[in-house]
Amino acid sequence: MRHYYDAIVIGTGISGLTCAIHLKKAGLDVIVMTKNSKINDCNTYYAQGGIVAARDGDSPHMLREDILNAGSSYNRMDAVEYLIQHGPGMVFDFLVNDVGIQFSTDEDGRIDYTEEAAHSIRRIVHFEDHTGDKIEDSLIEYARSIGVQFFVDYTAVDLITNNHHSRNTQELYKEREVMGLYAINNIRGEVETFFSMNIVLATGGIGNLYYHTTNPVSATGDGISMAHRAGAHIINAEFVQFHPTSLFHRDIKRFLISESLRGEGARIKDHDGTEFMSLYSEMGDLAPRDVVARAVFDRMAKTGKEYMLLDIAGYYNGSVPLEKRFSKIYSTCIKGGLDITKEPIPIVPAAHFFCGGIKVDIRGRTSLQNLYAVGETSCTGLHGANRLASTSLLEGMVWGRASADDIIAKKYRINPERFNSIPDWEKPQYTEEFDPLLIDQDMKAIQLTMWNYAGIIRTEKGLTRAEADLDYYSHRIMKFYKEAKLNKGIIELRNAVVSSSLIVAAALRNTSSVGCHYIEKKGNTLPGDHKA
Ligand code: SIN
């Protein structure tokens, strides 16, 4: 089946939906595709803390300083300027006024701004502690109400480019242009051909490449891997951000304990009750996320414990009862037999956010013609070497809009002849049904390799070992890919090994520790070492 659209957005988080909504409102024929069977199954849905928004007493200067401090000044300056000028106000103009989202308020009915690590002012709006699902479901409803069409259960296989796919040999000599994508209908198992001169990758992050993560299983680096295969530039891939506090629990996995708990007073402690964050940073529990994640990891190693503790019970002094302010965390922990109003929460660091990705400019344009990337799969350079809390939803929204504006302003002409020269997906002649257990096993091997050798504290030796292991998995997986009957699992596995290799290669190239890329070397000790 061959489809033709003005624009195709792949991914249903805040960046993809914001882009699609603006395109639709401008009259473009746009579709949004997701590999999942539930539209809201994406990282945005799981965001807890909130989103940076405009408030009296704040200023672009203060926000700029906080972003640069968190990012070790590795940030791209024009991206920082763009976000601080356009982002905080857009939360109200778009999310509140257009989409109709109501964020949490205090007893007097005023917006309740919360705090997270490394912010110099309380500037984060939230909906209790499930800001993400509130935003995600509201955006989906709004997009549907204006007629955005969703293609659910379609997994993108590869981008189509003139150079790679056209049967017209003259296209080989032209500048590379993305012209669409092949995507498999997960239910029917058939690959369909989608044409558009505006493809927007909004495919999310890479958390699921790691053994411990706060991300859903779908975060397998699909966009990064597809863009890389098509020839787009990937940058800053060594900067994987680990969240210091994910729940450590036998039965509850991938569950974030929001940084806003620390913003509301919670303290990180050792098993004997010692607060140790001041050994690692004078900002203590509210130091930037890379510093806190490393400190928790280091303390776990030094004390031989599998987890540390986060205590909110004795420190919370908010006006809204704790059970309501953190309703999702409270109810999830209660289900696991833990009452956060009475006892400390066992926590471990976990892969959380990818600060690197597909290189884009201020308008979300990648290095390939007609290809845009927005949200976590992209690298605007905003976050530098480490992201400031509650700026990821903001970045997704701002660049979702910016890329839509660029597409709307673009004068393009569809030339059916060029599309006619692109063949449909060619099925290999012989394919085998593979046991899903094999795919699962290979994914676990990748996750352990990445966690052990390309995680919070890295060494050159470990990264070299990861490179060799991934090389080996890669050969096996590519063989699989050629011989197996194509399905979502195989596609994700192939994308996972490509994205992991990109991260490891970048980590080996950058031999200096900066932000969330930390290389342990002789004589290079963590700040807490001499006192711990
Ligand atoms: C959190 O709630 O701790 C996560 C916020 C973020 O990742 O920005």
XYZ file of C-alpha atoms and ligand atoms in Angstrom:
540
model
C 0.000 0.000 0.000
C 1.323 3.474 -0.887
C 0.322 6.572 1.125
C 0.962 10.276 0.411
C 0.836 13.090 2.994
C 1.981 16.682 3.415
C 3.746 15.700 6.637
C 4.318 12.542 8.672
C 5.147 12.687 12.365
C 6.579 9.525 13.939
C 5.992 9.465 17.692
C 3.193 10.621 19.952
C 4.882 12.458 22.842
C 4.583 16.187 23.497
C 6.975 17.139 20.670
C 5.253 15.085 17.965
C 1.750 16.070 19.033
C 2.610 19.763 19.302
C 4.078 19.641 15.808
C 1.106 17.765 14.348
C -1.433 20.082 16.004
C 0.219 23.177 14.534
C 0.512 21.585 11.086
C -3.122 20.539 11.115
C -4.256 23.970 12.222
C -2.376 25.430 9.235
C -4.345 23.135 6.930
C -1.727 20.466 6.176
C -2.634 16.838 5.626
C -0.633 15.337 8.504
C -0.605 11.932 10.162
C 0.970 10.781 13.411
C 2.362 7.267 13.597
C 3.185 5.135 16.635
C 4.602 1.631 16.903
C 2.583 1.092 20.072
C -1.005 -0.042 20.289
C -1.808 2.708 22.788
C -1.290 6.243 21.514
C -0.176 7.523 24.907
C 2.493 4.854 25.417
C 5.529 7.161 25.368
C 7.973 8.903 27.695
C 5.853 12.055 28.002
C 3.134 10.035 29.696
C 5.498 9.007 32.505
C 6.865 12.476 33.310
C 6.135 13.353 36.898
C 7.842 16.543 38.058
C 6.525 19.223 35.717
C 7.443 21.801 33.113
C 9.276 25.100 33.482
C 6.836 27.991 33.009
C 6.752 31.774 33.194
C 6.332 33.372 36.597
C 6.760 36.751 38.272
C 10.210 37.173 39.764
C 11.888 34.909 37.212
C 13.886 36.173 34.239
C 15.431 34.811 31.033
C 18.805 35.587 32.582
C 18.157 33.394 35.645
C 16.841 30.508 33.549
C 19.816 30.787 31.171
C 22.259 30.586 34.094
C 20.557 27.512 35.570
C 20.513 25.701 32.200
C 24.200 26.484 31.632
C 25.239 25.486 35.155
C 23.437 22.162 34.879
C 24.806 21.572 31.372
C 28.458 22.386 32.295
C 28.266 25.263 29.748
C 28.532 22.656 26.996
C 25.163 23.965 25.749
C 24.468 25.429 22.327
C 23.837 29.091 23.039
C 21.304 29.890 20.316
C 19.186 26.919 21.440
C 19.306 28.156 25.049
C 18.286 31.654 23.937
C 15.470 30.289 21.794
C 14.068 28.220 24.646
C 14.244 30.913 27.315
C 12.523 33.402 25.013
C 9.771 31.139 23.698
C 9.312 28.321 26.196
C 8.026 29.566 29.552
C 5.266 31.724 28.012
C 4.178 28.984 25.592
C 3.199 26.775 28.544
C 0.343 29.191 29.212
C -0.390 30.266 25.615
C -0.544 26.745 24.242
C -1.006 24.149 26.995
C -3.279 26.188 29.243
C -5.132 28.509 26.853
C -5.373 26.406 23.669
C -5.333 22.843 24.966
C -7.120 23.644 28.221
C -4.803 21.983 30.742
C -5.226 23.091 34.340
C -2.091 22.700 36.438
C -2.162 22.221 40.214
C -2.978 25.264 42.306
C -2.385 26.183 45.947
C -5.089 26.729 48.599
C -5.709 30.236 47.215
C -6.242 28.941 43.702
C -2.928 30.289 42.399
C -0.628 28.163 40.224
C 1.523 26.030 42.528
C 5.115 26.356 41.332
C 7.418 23.602 42.545
C 11.181 23.239 42.745
C 13.630 20.698 41.400
C 17.383 20.324 41.529
C 19.584 23.175 40.257
C 16.754 25.707 39.777
C 17.327 29.083 41.413
C 13.597 29.771 41.757
C 10.372 27.757 42.017
C 9.293 27.963 38.368
C 7.905 24.485 37.579
C 4.191 23.972 37.033
C 2.830 20.486 37.611
C -0.298 18.428 37.928
C 0.262 16.711 41.287
C 3.032 14.242 40.380
C 1.540 13.027 37.146
C 2.075 16.034 34.930
C 3.049 13.821 31.986
C -0.158 11.840 31.653
C -2.223 14.986 32.133
C -0.377 16.725 29.271
C -0.248 13.647 27.036
C -3.919 12.714 27.271
C -5.018 16.330 26.879
C -2.890 16.770 23.752
C -4.235 13.552 22.206
C -7.805 14.654 22.854
C -7.106 18.078 21.401
C -5.332 16.661 18.332
C -8.257 14.335 17.682
C -10.742 17.172 18.080
C -9.090 19.093 15.229
C -8.869 16.033 12.978
C -5.271 14.823 13.331
C -5.189 11.257 12.039
C -3.321 8.569 13.999
C -1.714 5.430 12.567
C -1.458 3.149 15.584
C 0.571 -0.091 15.633
C 2.805 0.935 12.724
C 6.545 0.449 13.315
C 8.872 2.548 11.178
C 11.442 0.334 9.494
C 13.615 2.757 7.551
C 13.590 6.215 6.038
C 13.357 6.433 2.265
C 15.911 8.643 0.555
C 16.391 9.451 -3.104
C 20.034 8.307 -2.968
C 19.297 4.985 -1.293
C 16.015 3.906 -2.816
C 15.212 5.560 -6.127
C 15.331 3.449 -9.283
C 16.206 6.574 -11.231
C 20.004 6.529 -11.294
C 20.102 10.329 -11.634
C 18.845 10.624 -8.051
C 22.133 9.136 -6.903
C 23.913 12.298 -8.012
C 21.549 14.724 -6.320
C 21.768 16.032 -2.787
C 20.297 13.521 -0.352
C 16.628 14.056 0.414
C 14.319 12.111 2.674
C 11.123 11.244 0.795
C 9.207 9.055 3.207
C 9.505 5.829 5.131
C 8.713 2.153 5.129
C 6.600 1.087 8.094
C 5.228 -2.280 9.072
C 1.653 -2.748 10.147
C 2.252 -4.747 13.331
C -1.063 -6.549 13.093
C -1.005 -7.573 9.417
C 2.785 -7.941 9.234
C 2.863 -6.061 5.896
C 5.323 -3.261 5.138
C 3.652 -0.167 3.625
C 5.249 2.788 1.841
C 4.589 6.296 3.178
C 5.633 9.292 1.090
C 6.108 12.836 2.287
C 8.624 15.622 1.790
C 8.286 16.445 5.511
C 9.182 13.670 7.905
C 9.344 14.536 11.599
C 11.078 12.087 13.917
C 9.620 12.406 17.417
C 10.506 8.889 18.463
C 11.748 9.556 22.007
C 14.770 8.332 23.888
C 17.049 5.411 24.573
C 16.378 4.475 28.218
C 15.525 0.885 27.374
C 19.089 0.280 26.192
C 19.964 0.166 29.900
C 19.241 -2.453 32.529
C 17.793 0.123 34.960
C 15.657 2.854 33.444
C 12.690 5.080 34.170
C 11.608 4.813 30.501
C 8.987 2.518 28.982
C 10.148 -0.524 26.961
C 9.503 1.353 23.723
C 12.500 3.694 24.286
C 14.904 1.826 21.995
C 16.539 4.693 20.073
C 14.531 4.070 16.892
C 14.745 7.584 15.454
C 18.464 7.936 16.123
C 19.194 4.626 14.506
C 17.010 5.282 11.439
C 18.437 8.774 10.974
C 21.982 7.397 11.296
C 21.297 4.771 8.627
C 19.972 7.481 6.328
C 23.130 9.539 6.905
C 22.014 12.241 9.359
C 24.478 13.608 11.923
C 24.214 12.330 15.484
C 25.908 14.380 18.212
C 26.598 14.386 21.970
C 25.717 10.699 22.206
C 27.982 10.196 25.232
C 25.597 12.279 27.365
C 23.095 9.833 28.827
C 21.412 11.309 31.862
C 20.764 9.023 34.834
C 18.050 9.939 37.289
C 19.287 9.528 40.872
C 16.025 8.267 42.294
C 14.095 5.453 40.671
C 12.235 3.049 42.932
C 14.158 -0.028 44.045
C 11.498 -2.696 44.489
C 11.239 -6.395 43.787
C 7.981 -6.133 41.843
C 7.747 -2.529 40.640
C 10.164 -1.713 37.846
C 10.861 1.435 35.801
C 9.191 3.691 38.347
C 10.477 7.215 38.834
C 10.553 8.925 42.220
C 10.355 12.529 41.101
C 13.085 15.031 41.856
C 10.317 17.326 43.066
C 10.266 15.283 46.292
C 13.692 16.738 46.994
C 12.348 20.097 45.833
C 9.762 19.724 48.613
C 12.336 18.783 51.249
C 13.185 15.060 50.860
C 16.743 13.981 51.754
C 18.918 11.195 50.383
C 20.366 8.951 53.067
C 22.555 5.966 53.637
C 21.168 2.816 55.288
C 22.348 4.045 58.692
C 20.540 7.356 58.215
C 23.630 9.412 57.208
C 22.932 12.244 54.773
C 25.852 12.217 52.380
C 25.015 14.610 49.529
C 26.876 17.531 51.128
C 30.089 15.503 50.709
C 29.612 15.599 46.958
C 28.256 19.111 46.387
C 27.637 22.252 48.344
C 24.175 22.262 46.756
C 23.513 19.029 48.649
C 20.356 17.144 47.670
C 19.505 19.794 45.088
C 22.773 19.565 43.144
C 22.466 18.972 39.364
C 21.226 15.528 38.463
C 24.530 14.170 37.129
C 26.246 14.980 40.431
C 23.499 13.377 42.548
C 23.242 10.241 40.376
C 27.011 9.707 40.596
C 27.017 10.304 44.341
C 24.244 7.742 44.940
C 25.955 5.222 42.666
C 29.315 5.829 44.342
C 27.851 5.503 47.818
C 26.167 2.240 46.855
C 29.519 0.908 45.645
C 31.417 2.089 48.717
C 28.938 0.643 51.209
C 28.190 -2.480 49.165
C 24.457 -1.770 49.194
C 22.049 -2.361 46.340
C 20.122 0.857 47.001
C 20.092 4.093 49.018
C 17.124 5.784 50.717
C 15.058 8.893 50.025
C 13.259 10.258 53.056
C 10.285 12.598 52.557
C 8.311 11.448 55.599
C 10.063 13.642 58.143
C 10.748 16.641 55.904
C 7.695 17.475 53.814
C 6.125 20.783 54.721
C 3.858 21.507 51.739
C 0.352 22.858 52.281
C -1.297 20.054 50.253
C -1.221 16.645 52.039
C 1.698 14.485 50.903
C -0.645 11.727 49.659
C -2.278 14.241 47.307
C 0.764 16.263 46.265
C 2.518 13.030 45.251
C -0.572 10.957 44.556
C 0.962 8.702 41.898
C 4.121 7.934 43.887
C 2.114 7.458 47.073
C -0.413 5.061 45.554
C 2.199 3.088 43.578
C 4.379 2.650 46.672
C 1.374 1.684 48.822
C 0.599 -1.073 46.298
C 4.169 -2.279 46.830
C 3.757 -2.271 50.617
C 5.584 1.007 51.258
C 4.049 4.053 52.969
C 6.070 7.125 51.948
C 4.379 9.234 54.655
C 5.993 6.994 57.277
C 9.159 5.375 55.875
C 12.057 6.162 53.534
C 11.899 5.046 49.909
C 14.566 2.633 48.551
C 16.076 4.233 45.432
C 18.629 3.480 42.691
C 19.838 5.632 39.795
C 18.439 4.688 36.376
C 18.869 5.777 32.748
C 16.421 8.620 32.235
C 17.106 11.019 29.385
C 19.302 11.243 26.293
C 20.959 14.663 26.023
C 22.469 13.725 22.652
C 20.651 12.726 19.489
C 20.002 13.734 15.909
C 21.632 17.103 15.352
C 19.053 19.792 14.622
C 18.984 23.547 14.297
C 16.664 26.110 15.836
C 13.887 24.993 13.486
C 14.283 21.279 14.138
C 15.972 20.657 10.768
C 18.434 17.778 10.637
C 21.444 17.568 8.332
C 19.215 15.816 5.738
C 16.747 17.672 3.532
C 13.081 17.161 4.514
C 13.971 15.406 7.755
C 13.109 17.038 11.086
C 13.716 15.723 14.588
C 12.059 16.971 17.770
C 12.033 16.042 21.448
C 14.358 13.519 23.015
C 15.480 11.882 19.774
C 16.898 15.219 18.644
C 19.875 17.135 19.950
C 19.216 20.864 19.869
C 22.247 21.375 22.115
C 19.973 22.994 24.707
C 20.996 20.611 27.491
C 24.724 20.603 26.854
C 26.353 17.849 28.895
C 23.491 17.437 31.365
C 19.848 18.500 31.331
C 18.252 20.827 33.864
C 15.165 19.202 35.405
C 11.762 19.911 33.853
C 13.129 21.267 30.592
C 12.483 18.168 28.456
C 8.724 18.613 28.008
C 9.433 22.286 27.394
C 12.043 21.569 24.723
C 9.726 19.062 23.033
C 6.885 21.559 22.927
C 9.023 24.491 21.716
C 10.750 22.530 18.938
C 7.514 20.764 18.021
C 6.130 24.207 17.251
C 9.337 25.490 15.616
C 9.526 22.553 13.209
C 5.849 22.939 12.324
C 6.432 26.634 11.580
C 9.335 25.740 9.309
C 7.287 23.149 7.418
C 4.348 25.538 7.047
C 6.613 28.273 5.650
C 8.315 25.904 3.217
C 7.363 26.017 -0.426
C 7.527 22.478 -1.687
C 6.081 20.813 -4.706
C 5.161 17.171 -4.789
C 6.557 15.562 -7.876
C 4.739 12.237 -8.346
C 7.358 11.041 -10.811
C 9.995 11.092 -8.121
C 7.786 9.042 -5.818
C 7.024 6.635 -8.662
C 10.706 5.831 -8.900
C 10.696 4.494 -5.319
C 9.882 0.786 -5.125
C 7.787 -0.816 -2.446
C 9.521 -2.761 0.292
C 11.162 -5.855 -1.063
C 10.470 -8.921 1.029
C 13.396 -11.314 1.378
C 12.651 -14.581 -0.403
C 13.031 -16.879 2.579
C 12.231 -15.811 6.099
C 11.965 -17.663 9.376
C 9.688 -17.085 12.356
C 12.045 -16.428 15.251
C 11.322 -17.330 18.832
C 10.628 -14.023 20.676
C 12.802 -15.372 23.489
C 15.876 -14.972 21.276
C 15.068 -11.313 20.707
C 14.469 -10.833 24.403
C 17.759 -12.491 25.264
C 19.735 -10.255 22.903
C 18.003 -7.131 24.237
C 18.942 -8.140 27.796
C 22.558 -8.675 26.736
C 22.644 -5.139 25.281
C 21.054 -3.681 28.426
C 23.594 -5.334 30.723
C 26.522 -4.306 28.534
C 25.335 -0.701 28.500
C 24.604 -0.630 32.239
C 27.922 -2.171 33.237
C 30.288 -0.490 30.785
C 28.605 2.638 29.444
C 26.675 3.703 32.531
C 27.044 6.263 35.309
C 30.765 5.771 35.916
C 32.724 4.700 32.843
C 36.279 3.554 32.236
C 38.167 3.345 28.967
C 38.603 -0.375 29.490
C 34.902 -0.908 30.116
C 33.907 1.121 27.067
C 36.344 -0.820 24.901
C 34.807 -4.038 26.167
C 31.318 -2.658 25.413
C 32.425 -1.765 21.885
C 33.646 -5.327 21.272
C 30.531 -6.927 22.782
C 28.192 -4.696 20.784
C 30.121 -5.465 17.626
C 29.550 -9.138 18.223
C 25.819 -8.700 19.001
C 25.499 -6.479 15.973
C 26.736 -9.162 13.559
C 24.316 -11.671 15.007
C 21.389 -9.253 15.057
C 21.935 -8.105 11.454
C 21.934 -11.754 10.370
C 18.714 -12.242 12.323
C 17.245 -9.177 10.703
C 17.929 -10.476 7.209
C 16.597 -13.959 7.853
C 13.703 -13.328 10.207
C 10.134 -12.513 9.335
C 10.089 -8.777 10.007
C 8.280 -7.611 13.139
C 8.385 -4.844 15.734
C 10.673 -6.800 18.096
C 13.365 -7.404 15.474
C 13.222 -3.792 14.299
C 13.618 -2.515 17.871
C 16.504 -4.875 18.530
C 18.330 -3.710 15.415
C 17.734 -0.076 16.404
C 18.883 -0.777 19.962
C 22.232 -2.203 18.926
C 22.879 0.666 16.503
C 22.021 3.334 19.101
C 24.096 1.601 21.778
C 27.089 1.484 19.454
C 26.705 5.211 18.727
C 26.686 5.984 22.465
C 29.737 3.841 23.175
C 31.695 5.219 20.210
C 30.983 8.795 21.352
C 31.941 7.944 24.943
C 35.254 6.502 23.754
C 35.949 9.569 21.616
C 35.372 12.040 24.442
C 38.129 11.280 26.907
C 37.318 14.092 29.330
C 34.667 13.882 32.016
C 31.960 16.477 31.593
C 28.349 16.566 32.790
C 26.781 13.133 32.742
C 29.726 11.606 30.852
C 32.110 10.581 33.637
C 35.279 8.635 32.948
C 37.077 7.183 35.922
C 40.818 7.479 35.559
C 43.789 7.038 37.885
C 43.935 10.031 40.213
C 40.462 11.149 39.130
C 38.349 10.714 42.235
C 34.793 11.628 43.041
C 34.397 14.722 45.233
C 33.083 12.657 48.151
C 35.993 10.217 48.161
C 38.302 11.870 50.663
C 35.547 12.386 53.187
C 33.464 9.287 52.728
C 11.394 14.199 37.801
O 10.218 14.376 38.061
O 12.258 13.991 38.648
C 11.821 14.188 36.364
C 11.803 15.535 35.822
C 12.649 15.606 34.595
O 13.173 14.585 34.141
O 12.847 16.703 34.098
